[in-house]
Tab-separated table of C-alpha atoms in Angstrom:
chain	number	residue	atom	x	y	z
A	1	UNK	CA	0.000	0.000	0.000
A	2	UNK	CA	1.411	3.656	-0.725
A	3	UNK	CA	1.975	6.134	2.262
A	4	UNK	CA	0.179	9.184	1.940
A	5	UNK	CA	3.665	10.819	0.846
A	6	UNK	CA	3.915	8.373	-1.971
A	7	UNK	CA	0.382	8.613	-3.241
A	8	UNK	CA	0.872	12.775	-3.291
A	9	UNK	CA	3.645	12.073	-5.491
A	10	UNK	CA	2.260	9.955	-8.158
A	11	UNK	CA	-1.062	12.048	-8.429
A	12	UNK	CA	1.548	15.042	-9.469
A	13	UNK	CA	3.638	12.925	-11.490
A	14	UNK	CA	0.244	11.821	-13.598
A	15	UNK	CA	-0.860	15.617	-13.497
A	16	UNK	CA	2.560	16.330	-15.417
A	17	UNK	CA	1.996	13.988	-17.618
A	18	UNK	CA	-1.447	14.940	-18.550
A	19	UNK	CA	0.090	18.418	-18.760
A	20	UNK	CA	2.986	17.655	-21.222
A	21	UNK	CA	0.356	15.341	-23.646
A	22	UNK	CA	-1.512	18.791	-23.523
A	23	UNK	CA	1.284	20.518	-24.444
A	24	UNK	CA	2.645	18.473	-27.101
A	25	UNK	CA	-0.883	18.299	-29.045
A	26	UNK	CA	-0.948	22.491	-28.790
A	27	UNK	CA	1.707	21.955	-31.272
A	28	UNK	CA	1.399	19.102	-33.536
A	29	UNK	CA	-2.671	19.110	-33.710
A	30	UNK	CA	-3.819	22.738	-32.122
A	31	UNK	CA	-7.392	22.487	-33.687
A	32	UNK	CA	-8.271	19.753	-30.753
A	33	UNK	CA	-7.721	22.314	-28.460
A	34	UNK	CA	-9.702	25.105	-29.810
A	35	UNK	CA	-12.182	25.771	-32.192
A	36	UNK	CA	-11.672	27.892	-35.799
A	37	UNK	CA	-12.026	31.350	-35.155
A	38	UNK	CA	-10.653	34.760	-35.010
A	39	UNK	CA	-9.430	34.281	-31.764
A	40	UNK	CA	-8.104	30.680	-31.802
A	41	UNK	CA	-4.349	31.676	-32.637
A	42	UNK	CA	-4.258	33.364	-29.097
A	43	UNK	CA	-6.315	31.110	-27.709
A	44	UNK	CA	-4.160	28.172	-28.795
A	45	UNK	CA	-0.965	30.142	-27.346
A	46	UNK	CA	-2.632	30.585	-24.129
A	47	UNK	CA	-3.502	26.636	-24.019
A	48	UNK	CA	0.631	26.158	-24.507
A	49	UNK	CA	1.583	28.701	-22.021
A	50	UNK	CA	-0.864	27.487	-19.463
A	51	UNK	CA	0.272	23.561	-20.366
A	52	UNK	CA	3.925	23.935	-19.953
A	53	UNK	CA	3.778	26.191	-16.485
A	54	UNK	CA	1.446	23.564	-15.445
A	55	UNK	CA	4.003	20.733	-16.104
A	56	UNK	CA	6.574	23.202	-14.426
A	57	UNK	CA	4.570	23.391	-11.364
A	58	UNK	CA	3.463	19.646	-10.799
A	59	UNK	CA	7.048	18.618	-11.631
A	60	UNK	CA	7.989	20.250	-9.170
A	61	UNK	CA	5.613	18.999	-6.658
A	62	UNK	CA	6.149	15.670	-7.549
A	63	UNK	CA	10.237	16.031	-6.951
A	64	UNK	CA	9.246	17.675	-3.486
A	65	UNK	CA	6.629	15.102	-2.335
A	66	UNK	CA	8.160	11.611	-3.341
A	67	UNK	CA	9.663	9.795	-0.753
A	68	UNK	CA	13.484	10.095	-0.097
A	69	UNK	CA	15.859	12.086	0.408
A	70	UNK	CA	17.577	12.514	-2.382
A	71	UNK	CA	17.124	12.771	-6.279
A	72	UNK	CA	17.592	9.327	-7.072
A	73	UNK	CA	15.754	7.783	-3.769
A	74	UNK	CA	12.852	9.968	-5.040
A	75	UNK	CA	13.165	8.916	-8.588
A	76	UNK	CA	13.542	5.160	-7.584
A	77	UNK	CA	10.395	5.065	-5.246
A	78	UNK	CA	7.999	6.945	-8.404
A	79	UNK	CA	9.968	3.873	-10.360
A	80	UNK	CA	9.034	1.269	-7.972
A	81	UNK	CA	5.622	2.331	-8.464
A	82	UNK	CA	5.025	2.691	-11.769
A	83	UNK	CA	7.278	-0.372	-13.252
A	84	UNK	CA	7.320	-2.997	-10.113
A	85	UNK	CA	4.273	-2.079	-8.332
A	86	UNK	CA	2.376	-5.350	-9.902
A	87	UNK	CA	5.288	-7.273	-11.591
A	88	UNK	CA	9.271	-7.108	-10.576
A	89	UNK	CA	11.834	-7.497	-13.852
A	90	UNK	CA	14.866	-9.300	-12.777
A	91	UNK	CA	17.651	-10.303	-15.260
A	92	UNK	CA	15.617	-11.351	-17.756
A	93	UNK	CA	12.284	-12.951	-16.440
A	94	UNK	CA	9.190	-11.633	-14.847
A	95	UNK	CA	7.692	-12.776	-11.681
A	96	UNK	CA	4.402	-11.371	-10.150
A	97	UNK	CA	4.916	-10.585	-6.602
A	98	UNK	CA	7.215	-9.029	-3.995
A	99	UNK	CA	8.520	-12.336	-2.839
A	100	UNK	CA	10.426	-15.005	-4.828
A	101	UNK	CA	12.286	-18.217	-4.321
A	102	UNK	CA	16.158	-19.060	-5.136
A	103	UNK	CA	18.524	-21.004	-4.675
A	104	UNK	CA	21.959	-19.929	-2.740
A	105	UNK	CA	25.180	-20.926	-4.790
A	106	UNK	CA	27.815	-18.885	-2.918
A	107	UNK	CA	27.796	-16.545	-0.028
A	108	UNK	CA	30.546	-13.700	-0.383
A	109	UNK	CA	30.566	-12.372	3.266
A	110	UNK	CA	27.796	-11.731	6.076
A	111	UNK	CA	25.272	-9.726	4.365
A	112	UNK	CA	25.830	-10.425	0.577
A	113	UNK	CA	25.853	-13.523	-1.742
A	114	UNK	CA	25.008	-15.044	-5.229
A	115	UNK	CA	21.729	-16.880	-6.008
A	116	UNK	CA	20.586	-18.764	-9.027
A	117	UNK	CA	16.958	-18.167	-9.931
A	118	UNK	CA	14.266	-20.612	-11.070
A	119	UNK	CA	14.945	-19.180	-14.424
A	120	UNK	CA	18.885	-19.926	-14.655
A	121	UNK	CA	20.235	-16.552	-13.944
A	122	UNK	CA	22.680	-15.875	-11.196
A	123	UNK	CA	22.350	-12.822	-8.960
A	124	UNK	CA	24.162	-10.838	-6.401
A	125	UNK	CA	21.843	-9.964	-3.237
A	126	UNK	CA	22.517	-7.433	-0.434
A	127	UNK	CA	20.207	-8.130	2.831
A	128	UNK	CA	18.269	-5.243	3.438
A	129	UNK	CA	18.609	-3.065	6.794
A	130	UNK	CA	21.528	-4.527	8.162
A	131	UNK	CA	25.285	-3.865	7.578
A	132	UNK	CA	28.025	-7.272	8.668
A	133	UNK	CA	31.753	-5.814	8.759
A	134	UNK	CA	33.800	-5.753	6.061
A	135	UNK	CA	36.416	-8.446	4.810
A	136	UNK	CA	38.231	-6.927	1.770
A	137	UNK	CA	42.422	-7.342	2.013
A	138	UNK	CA	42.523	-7.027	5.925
A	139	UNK	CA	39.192	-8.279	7.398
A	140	UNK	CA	37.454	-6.035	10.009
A	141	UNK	CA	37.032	-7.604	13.692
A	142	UNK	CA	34.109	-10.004	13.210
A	143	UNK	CA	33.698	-9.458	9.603
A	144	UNK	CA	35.161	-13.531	8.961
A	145	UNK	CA	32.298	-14.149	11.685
A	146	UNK	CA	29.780	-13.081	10.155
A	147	UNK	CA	30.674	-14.604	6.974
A	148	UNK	CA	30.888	-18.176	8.461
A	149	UNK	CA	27.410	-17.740	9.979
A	150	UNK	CA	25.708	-16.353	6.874
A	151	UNK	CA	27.429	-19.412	5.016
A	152	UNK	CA	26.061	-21.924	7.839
A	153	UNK	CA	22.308	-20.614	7.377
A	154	UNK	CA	22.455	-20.294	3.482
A	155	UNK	CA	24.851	-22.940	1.842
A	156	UNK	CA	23.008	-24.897	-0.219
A	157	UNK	CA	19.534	-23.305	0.337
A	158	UNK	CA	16.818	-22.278	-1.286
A	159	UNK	CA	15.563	-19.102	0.381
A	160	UNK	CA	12.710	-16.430	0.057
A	161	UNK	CA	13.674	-13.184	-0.860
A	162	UNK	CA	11.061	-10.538	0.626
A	163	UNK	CA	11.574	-6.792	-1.465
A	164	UNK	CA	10.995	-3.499	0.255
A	165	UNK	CA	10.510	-0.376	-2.252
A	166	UNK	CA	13.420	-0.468	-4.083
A	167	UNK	CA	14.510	-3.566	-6.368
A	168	UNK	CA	18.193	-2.886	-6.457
A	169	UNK	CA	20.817	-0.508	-4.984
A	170	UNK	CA	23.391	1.418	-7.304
A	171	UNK	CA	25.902	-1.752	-8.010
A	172	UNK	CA	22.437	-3.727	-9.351
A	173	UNK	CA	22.149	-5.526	-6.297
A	174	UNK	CA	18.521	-7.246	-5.583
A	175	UNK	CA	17.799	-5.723	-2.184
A	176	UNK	CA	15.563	-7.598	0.091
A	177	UNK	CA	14.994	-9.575	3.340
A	178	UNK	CA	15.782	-13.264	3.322
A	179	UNK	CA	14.236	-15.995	4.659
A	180	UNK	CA	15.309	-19.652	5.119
A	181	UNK	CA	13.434	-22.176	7.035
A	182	UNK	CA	10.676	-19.638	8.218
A	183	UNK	CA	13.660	-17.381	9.989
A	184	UNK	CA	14.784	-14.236	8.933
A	185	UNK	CA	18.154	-13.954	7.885
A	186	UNK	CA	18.487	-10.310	8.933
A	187	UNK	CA	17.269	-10.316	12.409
A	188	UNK	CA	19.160	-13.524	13.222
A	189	UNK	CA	22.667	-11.541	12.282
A	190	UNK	CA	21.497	-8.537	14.259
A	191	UNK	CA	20.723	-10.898	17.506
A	192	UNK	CA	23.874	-12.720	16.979
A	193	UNK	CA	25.804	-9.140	17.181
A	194	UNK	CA	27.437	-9.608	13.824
A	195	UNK	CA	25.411	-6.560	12.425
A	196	UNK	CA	24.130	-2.654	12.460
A	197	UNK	CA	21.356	-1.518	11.621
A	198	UNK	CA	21.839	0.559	7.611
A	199	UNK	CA	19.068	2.725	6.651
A	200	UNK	CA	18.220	3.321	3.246
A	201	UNK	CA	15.045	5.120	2.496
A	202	UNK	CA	12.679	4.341	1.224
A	203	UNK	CA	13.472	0.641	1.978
A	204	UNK	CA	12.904	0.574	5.719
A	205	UNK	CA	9.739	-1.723	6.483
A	206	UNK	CA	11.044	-3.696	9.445
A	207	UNK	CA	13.329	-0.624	10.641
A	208	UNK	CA	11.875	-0.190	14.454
A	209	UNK	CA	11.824	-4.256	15.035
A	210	UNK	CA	15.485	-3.966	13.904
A	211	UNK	CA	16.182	-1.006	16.159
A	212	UNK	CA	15.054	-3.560	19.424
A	213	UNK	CA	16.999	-6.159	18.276
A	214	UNK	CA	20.003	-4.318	17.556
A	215	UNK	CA	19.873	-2.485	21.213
A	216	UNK	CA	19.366	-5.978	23.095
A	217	UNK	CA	23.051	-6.798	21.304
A	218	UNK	CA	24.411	-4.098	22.114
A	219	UNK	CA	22.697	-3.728	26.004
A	220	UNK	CA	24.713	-7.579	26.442
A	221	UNK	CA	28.127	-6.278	24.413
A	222	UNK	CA	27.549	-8.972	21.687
A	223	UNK	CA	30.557	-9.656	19.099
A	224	UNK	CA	30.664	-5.927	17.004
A	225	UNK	CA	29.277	-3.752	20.288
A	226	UNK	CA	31.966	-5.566	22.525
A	227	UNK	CA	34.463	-3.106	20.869
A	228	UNK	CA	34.361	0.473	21.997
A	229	UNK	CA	33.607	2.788	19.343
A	230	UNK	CA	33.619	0.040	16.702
A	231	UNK	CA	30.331	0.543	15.123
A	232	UNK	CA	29.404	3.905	14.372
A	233	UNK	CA	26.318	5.202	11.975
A	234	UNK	CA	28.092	5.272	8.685
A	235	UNK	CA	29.779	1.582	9.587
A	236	UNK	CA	32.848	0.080	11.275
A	237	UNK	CA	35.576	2.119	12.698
A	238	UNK	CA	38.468	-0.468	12.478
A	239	UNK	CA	41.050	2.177	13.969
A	240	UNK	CA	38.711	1.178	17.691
A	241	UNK	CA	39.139	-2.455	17.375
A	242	UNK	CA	43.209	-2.234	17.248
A	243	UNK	CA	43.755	-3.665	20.633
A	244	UNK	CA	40.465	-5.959	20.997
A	245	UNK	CA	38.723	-8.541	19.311
């Protein structure tokens, strides 16, 4: 269901586009717009002035009332809408819901790995909401961890991939929450203390459940909030975890 935000947004976005269609027939077919008289040259100019300020104006409106923060959160949720809202396109099939079904071929650390769909393709996903540390060429405190424990749940499995708003993030990416024998992935990384909470609007469903689980890991010092300073809100500060594991 749209927020109230959302549904602001599209009814401008439709208003532009009934605005520009105007527009565009004041110049290639003017007679539908007015009838053949004396006055229907100014008549037919006021039509095009009126149009295009009108597709000005509820441009605008739709920029300033779609969710996000940003120009391309903004963009993405009016996408979501328009192109996903009954039917996602991933690789190159369609399916016709927010969930779907895969199988896991290869986990690449805690909150990221590859999945083959029932179609053949192979996919990278990122779990939504939650960020593990990172491995890259020196692995951050916890960040092997978290890798193991993602590869003990999902090896092998098929899982359920629930989407939020957005279908992928800006390295193509399917975002969602997984699920794998009725458990979500996501929450059971946050209890374990292997993960933060991320927030991305507009993708933030399950954000205040997170929130509790994350402060019940860090009330009992679990793995990442056993290190002073370690997790901060744009990720981990490895620089904290120098002297402690």
């Amino acid at each position: 269901m749209l927020s109230n935000e959302a549904f602001t947004a599209v009814l401008f976005l439709l208003l532009t586009i009934l605005a520009v269609i105007v527009w565009v027939i004041s110049f290639i077919k003017p007679s539908m717009l007015s009838r053949r008289n004396a006055s229907s040259g100014k008549s037919r100019k006021r039509v095009k002035k009126f149009s295009l300020l009108a597709v000005a104006v509820s441009l605008i409106l739709t920029i300033v009332t779609a969710p996000g923060t940003t120009l391309l959160e903004k963009a993405t949720s009016l996408q979501n809408f328009f192109i996903f809202r009954d039917f996602k396109v991933i690789g190159t099939f369609i399916y016709t819901s927010k969930t779907m079904d895969a199988e896991v071929t290869s986990v690449i650390d805690g909150d990221t790995f590859r999945i083959r769909t029932n179609e053949g393709s192979t996919e990278k996903v990122r779990m939504l909401l939650i960020d593990t540390p990172e491995i890259g060429e020196q692995p951050e405190p916890y960040a092997l961890e978290a890798r193991e424990y993602t590869k003990e749940l999902l090896s092998g499995q098929t899982v359920q991939l629930e989407f939020d708003e957005s279908e992928r993030d800006q390295y193509g990416r399917l975002l969602a929450y997984v699920y794998v024998d009725n458990r979500m992935v996501n929450e059971l990384l946050l209890e374990k203390g292997l993960a933060r909470v991320a927030v991305f609007p507009p993708d933030t469903r399950y954000v205040d459940a997170f929130r509790e689980i994350e402060t019940k890991a860090r009330e009992t010092g679990l793995r990442v909030w056993s290190i002073d300073n370690y997790v901060t809100n744009r990720g981990f500060n490895a620089d904290a975890a120098t002297t402690k594991q």
